[in-house]
Amino acid sequence: MKRPDKRILLSYPHMSGDELEYVKDAFASNWIAPLGPHVDAFEKESAEFAGVKSALALSSGSAAIHLALRLLGVGAGDVVFCSTLTFVASVAPAVYQNATPVFIDSDEETWNMSPRALRSAFECAERKGKLPKCVIVAELYGQPPRLDEISALCEEYSVPILEDAAEALGAEYDGKKCGSFGSVGVYSYNGNKIITTSGGGMLLSDNEEYVEKARFLATQARERAPWYEHREIGYNYRISNLLAAVGRAQMLHLDERVSRRREIFAKYRRELTDVPGISFMPEYKKCRATRWLTAALIPPGSGRDFTDVLGYMDSQNVECRPLWKPMHLQPCFAGAEYFADGERSVSEELFARGICLPSASAMTDEEQEWVIKSLKESLS
Ligand SMILES: *Cc1c(COP(=O)(O)O)cnc(C)c1O
């Protein structure tokens, strides 16, 4: 095997060719922007896919999270519980709303929000007399947390869930699609996600009033009047008809893309089993994860420092990254409240050893073999 000239990236767009046909259609009708029939169809098809009543196509997943917080009434001085082991975009919109994030640790079985840590956080909030306005549940690398327990807890305290399924489009829990579990759910079509519109997002809900309110807020909160009348402040958060056309064509191949990412994961696990001490993000029993990124824990005390491994992979033209750095360790959230999973801080343990491997569905077998060979060398 020889070093590839082209860098092997973690995750990048995977076009099928159908996108061009859909975009041509948008051109032919001159529905370039704003909105248009592909936007309507993209929303309808996405709601059907997720098994929810309604969906709203937006310019990004971040915009969808921001609108979801507005729907759930999150405002200045409110508290929002958030998964700590996630991308900052899960949490940043809470700060746009001048709310205070409180971070919840992961558990070992799912690497996602720990029900035990969530319970401690709720009990503490109740003692203080200030419950959170919502719980933002991230679905790390395309796997949900133990949703039965998380949902039961949130119901007990009557606090709604905002399900950040940005990495989990196509994942399932107990036979139901991720994105359909929260009061509001969110997908992302950023360039590195399972499918892409180059940039975009979706807000989903069974509550049609929520989706209509979000539609209003996403189009500058324009009231029904002959002139431009505004009682509230909104945003310019809609997606264009051109990008929705790309999204519809990408959706046709979603199942294949998820299967391919799962196949890539299975090959890594199979081929790396002989590396002593290596382990992978487990798949919780009720889940079918997307394996958006294959996440592994490198052996403790493998003789090499974690950063050496990343450096070696880089020298072999392979892009690897550590896991998301937990939000409660981020300088921008210094001093924020954090609830660990009992005696241990699982997210910190995972971050200390966790690595993401290239997982693009368009990656070739040869490229993956190069990654495997390089990783074995870096750990030996
Ligand atoms: C990508 C991502 C987002 C944000 O999506 P954008 O479309 O990039 O704004 C939110 N949450 C998580 C967990 C993500 O991975």
mmCIF file of C-alpha atoms in Angstrom, residues 111-330:
data_model
loop_
_atom_site.group_PDB
_atom_site.id
_atom_site.type_symbol
_atom_site.label_atom_id
_atom_site.label_comp_id
_atom_site.label_asym_id
_atom_site.label_seq_id
_atom_site.Cartn_x
_atom_site.Cartn_y
_atom_site.Cartn_z
ATOM 1 C CA TRP A 111 -21.836 7.677 25.564
ATOM 2 C CA ASN A 112 -24.898 9.939 25.584
ATOM 3 C CA MET A 113 -26.859 11.745 28.305
ATOM 4 C CA SER A 114 -26.803 9.697 31.503
ATOM 5 C CA PRO A 115 -30.254 9.245 33.087
ATOM 6 C CA ARG A 116 -28.555 9.087 36.479
ATOM 7 C CA ALA A 117 -26.783 12.426 35.976
ATOM 8 C CA LEU A 118 -30.002 13.908 34.596
ATOM 9 C CA ARG A 119 -31.876 12.805 37.715
ATOM 10 C CA SER A 120 -29.290 14.473 39.969
ATOM 11 C CA ALA A 121 -29.611 17.661 37.937
ATOM 12 C CA PHE A 122 -33.417 17.631 38.203
ATOM 13 C CA GLU A 123 -33.314 16.979 41.954
ATOM 14 C CA CYS A 124 -30.879 19.836 42.452
ATOM 15 C CA ALA A 125 -32.967 22.170 40.261
ATOM 16 C CA GLU A 126 -36.101 21.262 42.208
ATOM 17 C CA ARG A 127 -34.397 22.039 45.520
ATOM 18 C CA LYS A 128 -33.419 25.447 44.130
ATOM 19 C CA GLY A 129 -36.979 25.959 42.913
ATOM 20 C CA LYS A 130 -35.934 26.524 39.305
ATOM 21 C CA LEU A 131 -36.517 23.735 36.804
ATOM 22 C CA PRO A 132 -35.029 23.955 33.298
ATOM 23 C CA LYS A 133 -37.200 25.188 30.422
ATOM 24 C CA CYS A 134 -36.090 22.216 28.295
ATOM 25 C CA VAL A 135 -33.531 19.433 27.979
ATOM 26 C CA ILE A 136 -31.385 19.450 24.824
ATOM 27 C CA VAL A 137 -30.582 15.815 24.132
ATOM 28 C CA ALA A 138 -27.765 15.283 21.621
ATOM 29 C CA GLU A 139 -27.402 12.016 19.713
ATOM 30 C CA LEU A 140 -23.674 11.574 19.594
ATOM 31 C CA TYR A 141 -22.198 10.213 16.357
ATOM 32 C CA GLY A 142 -25.708 9.144 15.375
ATOM 33 C CA GLN A 143 -26.792 7.209 18.456
ATOM 34 C CA PRO A 144 -29.554 8.298 20.831
ATOM 35 C CA PRO A 145 -29.293 8.001 24.617
ATOM 36 C CA ARG A 146 -31.574 5.700 26.643
ATOM 37 C CA LEU A 147 -34.649 7.555 25.530
ATOM 38 C CA ASP A 148 -37.109 5.560 27.662
ATOM 39 C CA GLU A 149 -35.459 6.669 30.863
ATOM 40 C CA ILE A 150 -34.687 10.200 29.682
ATOM 41 C CA SER A 151 -38.274 10.705 28.477
ATOM 42 C CA ALA A 152 -39.755 9.304 31.689
ATOM 43 C CA LEU A 153 -37.642 11.664 33.783
ATOM 44 C CA CYS A 154 -38.553 14.670 31.661
ATOM 45 C CA GLU A 155 -42.209 13.732 31.916
ATOM 46 C CA GLU A 156 -41.945 13.369 35.681
ATOM 47 C CA TYR A 157 -40.739 16.980 35.864
ATOM 48 C CA SER A 158 -42.945 18.169 32.956
ATOM 49 C CA VAL A 159 -39.972 19.488 31.024
ATOM 50 C CA PRO A 160 -39.927 19.133 27.202
ATOM 51 C CA ILE A 161 -37.128 17.498 25.211
ATOM 52 C CA LEU A 162 -35.380 19.177 22.294
ATOM 53 C CA GLU A 163 -33.898 16.273 20.341
ATOM 54 C CA ASP A 164 -30.712 17.258 18.521
ATOM 55 C CA ALA A 165 -30.639 14.535 15.851
ATOM 56 C CA ALA A 166 -28.165 16.445 13.657
ATOM 57 C CA GLU A 167 -25.864 13.397 13.541
ATOM 58 C CA ALA A 168 -28.680 10.848 13.786
ATOM 59 C CA LEU A 169 -30.694 11.328 10.578
ATOM 60 C CA GLY A 170 -31.668 7.748 9.693
ATOM 61 C CA ALA A 171 -30.961 6.308 13.162
ATOM 62 C CA GLU A 172 -33.663 4.430 15.069
ATOM 63 C CA TYR A 173 -34.592 3.797 18.668
ATOM 64 C CA ASP A 174 -37.031 1.019 19.424
ATOM 65 C CA GLY A 175 -38.063 0.927 15.754
ATOM 66 C CA LYS A 176 -38.869 4.657 15.584
ATOM 67 C CA LYS A 177 -36.840 7.272 13.749
ATOM 68 C CA CYS A 178 -34.591 9.593 15.701
ATOM 69 C CA GLY A 179 -35.789 13.157 15.360
ATOM 70 C CA SER A 180 -39.330 12.106 16.309
ATOM 71 C CA PHE A 181 -38.840 11.711 20.076
ATOM 72 C CA GLY A 182 -38.577 15.266 21.350
ATOM 73 C CA SER A 183 -41.313 17.887 21.559
ATOM 74 C CA VAL A 184 -39.182 19.296 18.763
ATOM 75 C CA GLY A 185 -36.507 17.444 16.761
ATOM 76 C CA VAL A 186 -33.707 18.753 14.574
ATOM 77 C CA TYR A 187 -31.686 17.467 11.596
ATOM 78 C CA SER A 188 -28.641 19.038 9.949
ATOM 79 C CA TYR A 189 -27.582 18.891 6.303
ATOM 80 C CA ASN A 190 -24.178 20.470 6.814
ATOM 81 C CA GLY A 191 -21.474 19.299 4.400
ATOM 82 C CA ASN A 192 -20.014 16.744 6.822
ATOM 83 C CA LYS A 193 -23.294 15.111 7.897
ATOM 84 C CA ILE A 194 -24.960 11.885 6.661
ATOM 85 C CA ILE A 195 -26.564 13.728 3.739
ATOM 86 C CA THR A 196 -26.071 17.340 2.763
ATOM 87 C CA THR A 197 -27.665 20.310 1.034
ATOM 88 C CA SER A 198 -24.255 22.067 1.352
ATOM 89 C CA GLY A 199 -25.837 23.721 4.375
ATOM 90 C CA GLY A 200 -29.283 23.346 5.867
ATOM 91 C CA GLY A 201 -31.435 21.975 8.627
ATOM 92 C CA MET A 202 -34.913 20.699 9.486
ATOM 93 C CA LEU A 203 -37.186 21.300 12.469
ATOM 94 C CA LEU A 204 -39.679 18.510 13.138
ATOM 95 C CA SER A 205 -42.637 18.178 15.455
ATOM 96 C CA ASP A 206 -45.951 16.456 15.995
ATOM 97 C CA ASN A 207 -47.197 19.817 17.191
ATOM 98 C CA GLU A 208 -48.278 21.593 14.005
ATOM 99 C CA GLU A 209 -48.750 24.887 15.830
ATOM 100 C CA TYR A 210 -45.088 24.791 16.798
ATOM 101 C CA VAL A 211 -44.043 24.284 13.205
ATOM 102 C CA GLU A 212 -46.287 27.121 11.983
ATOM 103 C CA LYS A 213 -44.930 29.427 14.683
ATOM 104 C CA ALA A 214 -41.376 28.481 13.666
ATOM 105 C CA ARG A 215 -42.249 29.184 10.010
ATOM 106 C CA PHE A 216 -43.430 32.649 11.024
ATOM 107 C CA LEU A 217 -40.298 33.358 13.093
ATOM 108 C CA ALA A 218 -38.024 32.049 10.321
ATOM 109 C CA THR A 219 -39.443 34.548 7.819
ATOM 110 C CA GLN A 220 -38.852 37.739 9.837
ATOM 111 C CA ALA A 221 -42.049 37.345 11.885
ATOM 112 C CA ARG A 222 -44.094 39.090 9.254
ATOM 113 C CA GLU A 223 -47.729 39.519 10.269
ATOM 114 C CA ARG A 224 -50.661 39.069 7.896
ATOM 115 C CA ALA A 225 -51.136 42.614 6.612
ATOM 116 C CA PRO A 226 -50.807 44.373 3.254
ATOM 117 C CA TRP A 227 -47.734 46.240 4.557
ATOM 118 C CA TYR A 228 -44.791 44.847 6.537
ATOM 119 C CA GLU A 229 -46.184 44.573 10.041
ATOM 120 C CA HIS A 230 -44.129 43.139 12.931
ATOM 121 C CA ARG A 231 -45.124 42.503 16.523
ATOM 122 C CA GLU A 232 -42.136 40.268 17.307
ATOM 123 C CA ILE A 233 -38.552 39.925 16.168
ATOM 124 C CA GLY A 234 -37.844 37.018 13.812
ATOM 125 C CA TYR A 235 -35.023 35.746 11.640
ATOM 126 C CA ASN A 236 -34.094 35.004 8.041
ATOM 127 C CA TYR A 237 -33.677 31.248 8.546
ATOM 128 C CA ARG A 238 -35.369 29.575 5.542
ATOM 129 C CA ILE A 239 -33.595 27.377 3.019
ATOM 130 C CA SER A 240 -33.655 28.152 -0.719
ATOM 131 C CA ASN A 241 -35.545 26.090 -3.279
ATOM 132 C CA LEU A 242 -32.229 25.172 -4.975
ATOM 133 C CA LEU A 243 -30.803 23.633 -1.813
ATOM 134 C CA ALA A 244 -34.059 21.877 -0.974
ATOM 135 C CA ALA A 245 -33.840 20.287 -4.442
ATOM 136 C CA VAL A 246 -30.408 18.910 -3.501
ATOM 137 C CA GLY A 247 -31.811 17.668 -0.194
ATOM 138 C CA ARG A 248 -34.678 15.773 -1.832
ATOM 139 C CA ALA A 249 -32.269 13.963 -4.151
ATOM 140 C CA GLN A 250 -29.970 13.183 -1.210
ATOM 141 C CA MET A 251 -32.900 11.755 0.770
ATOM 142 C CA LEU A 252 -33.449 9.138 -1.952
ATOM 143 C CA HIS A 253 -30.103 7.617 -0.933
ATOM 144 C CA LEU A 254 -30.260 8.066 2.832
ATOM 145 C CA ASP A 255 -30.745 4.380 3.645
ATOM 146 C CA GLU A 256 -27.739 3.413 1.522
ATOM 147 C CA ARG A 257 -25.631 6.108 3.166
ATOM 148 C CA VAL A 258 -26.479 4.892 6.666
ATOM 149 C CA SER A 259 -25.840 1.267 5.703
ATOM 150 C CA ARG A 260 -22.479 2.209 4.220
ATOM 151 C CA ARG A 261 -21.411 4.102 7.355
ATOM 152 C CA ARG A 262 -22.425 1.110 9.450
ATOM 153 C CA GLU A 263 -20.450 -1.170 7.152
ATOM 154 C CA ILE A 264 -17.385 1.071 7.538
ATOM 155 C CA PHE A 265 -17.784 0.865 11.306
ATOM 156 C CA ALA A 266 -18.116 -2.943 11.184
ATOM 157 C CA LYS A 267 -14.923 -3.238 9.153
ATOM 158 C CA TYR A 268 -12.948 -1.056 11.566
ATOM 159 C CA ARG A 269 -14.110 -3.156 14.471
ATOM 160 C CA ARG A 270 -13.371 -6.422 12.707
ATOM 161 C CA GLU A 271 -9.924 -5.404 11.459
ATOM 162 C CA LEU A 272 -8.798 -3.708 14.651
ATOM 163 C CA THR A 273 -9.860 -6.381 17.154
ATOM 164 C CA ASP A 274 -6.287 -7.655 17.385
ATOM 165 C CA VAL A 275 -5.084 -4.310 18.760
ATOM 166 C CA PRO A 276 -5.019 -4.994 22.527
ATOM 167 C CA GLY A 277 -7.118 -2.601 24.569
ATOM 168 C CA ILE A 278 -8.910 -0.843 21.720
ATOM 169 C CA SER A 279 -12.672 -0.482 22.038
ATOM 170 C CA PHE A 280 -15.506 1.207 20.164
ATOM 171 C CA MET A 281 -18.566 3.265 20.961
ATOM 172 C CA PRO A 282 -21.087 0.591 21.959
ATOM 173 C CA GLU A 283 -24.473 0.341 20.269
ATOM 174 C CA TYR A 284 -27.192 0.406 22.885
ATOM 175 C CA LYS A 285 -29.598 -2.519 22.646
ATOM 176 C CA LYS A 286 -32.628 -0.604 21.416
ATOM 177 C CA CYS A 287 -30.723 1.439 18.839
ATOM 178 C CA ARG A 288 -29.734 1.338 15.254
ATOM 179 C CA ALA A 289 -27.110 4.099 15.100
ATOM 180 C CA THR A 290 -26.011 5.859 11.925
ATOM 181 C CA ARG A 291 -22.328 5.489 12.867
ATOM 182 C CA TRP A 292 -21.947 8.961 11.405
ATOM 183 C CA LEU A 293 -18.352 8.806 12.634
ATOM 184 C CA THR A 294 -16.706 5.649 13.923
ATOM 185 C CA ALA A 295 -15.562 6.515 17.439
ATOM 186 C CA ALA A 296 -12.963 4.394 19.224
ATOM 187 C CA LEU A 297 -11.074 4.481 22.499
ATOM 188 C CA ILE A 298 -7.367 3.940 22.024
ATOM 189 C CA PRO A 299 -5.702 1.609 24.507
ATOM 190 C CA PRO A 300 -4.734 3.252 27.792
ATOM 191 C CA GLY A 301 -0.955 3.387 28.274
ATOM 192 C CA SER A 302 -0.358 2.059 24.778
ATOM 193 C CA GLY A 303 3.125 3.526 24.990
ATOM 194 C CA ARG A 304 2.196 6.404 22.769
ATOM 195 C CA ASP A 305 0.623 9.626 23.741
ATOM 196 C CA PHE A 306 -2.815 10.325 22.322
ATOM 197 C CA THR A 307 -1.530 13.364 20.411
ATOM 198 C CA ASP A 308 1.258 11.214 18.915
ATOM 199 C CA VAL A 309 -1.391 8.955 17.418
ATOM 200 C CA LEU A 310 -3.200 11.915 15.900
ATOM 201 C CA GLY A 311 0.121 13.308 14.653
ATOM 202 C CA TYR A 312 1.099 10.004 13.083
ATOM 203 C CA MET A 313 -2.255 9.670 11.305
ATOM 204 C CA ASP A 314 -1.826 13.211 10.023
ATOM 205 C CA SER A 315 1.613 12.320 8.628
ATOM 206 C CA GLN A 316 -0.044 9.412 6.785
ATOM 207 C CA ASN A 317 -2.490 11.857 5.180
ATOM 208 C CA VAL A 318 -5.403 10.658 7.305
ATOM 209 C CA GLU A 319 -7.676 13.061 9.152
ATOM 210 C CA CYS A 320 -8.570 11.825 12.648
ATOM 211 C CA ARG A 321 -9.986 13.925 15.465
ATOM 212 C CA PRO A 322 -10.436 13.554 19.181
ATOM 213 C CA LEU A 323 -14.042 13.183 20.346
ATOM 214 C CA TRP A 324 -16.004 16.384 20.887
ATOM 215 C CA LYS A 325 -14.422 18.175 23.826
ATOM 216 C CA PRO A 326 -17.111 18.196 26.552
ATOM 217 C CA MET A 327 -18.918 21.514 26.817
ATOM 218 C CA HIS A 328 -18.328 21.845 30.569
ATOM 219 C CA LEU A 329 -14.567 21.910 29.820
ATOM 220 C CA GLN A 330 -14.872 24.671 27.214
#
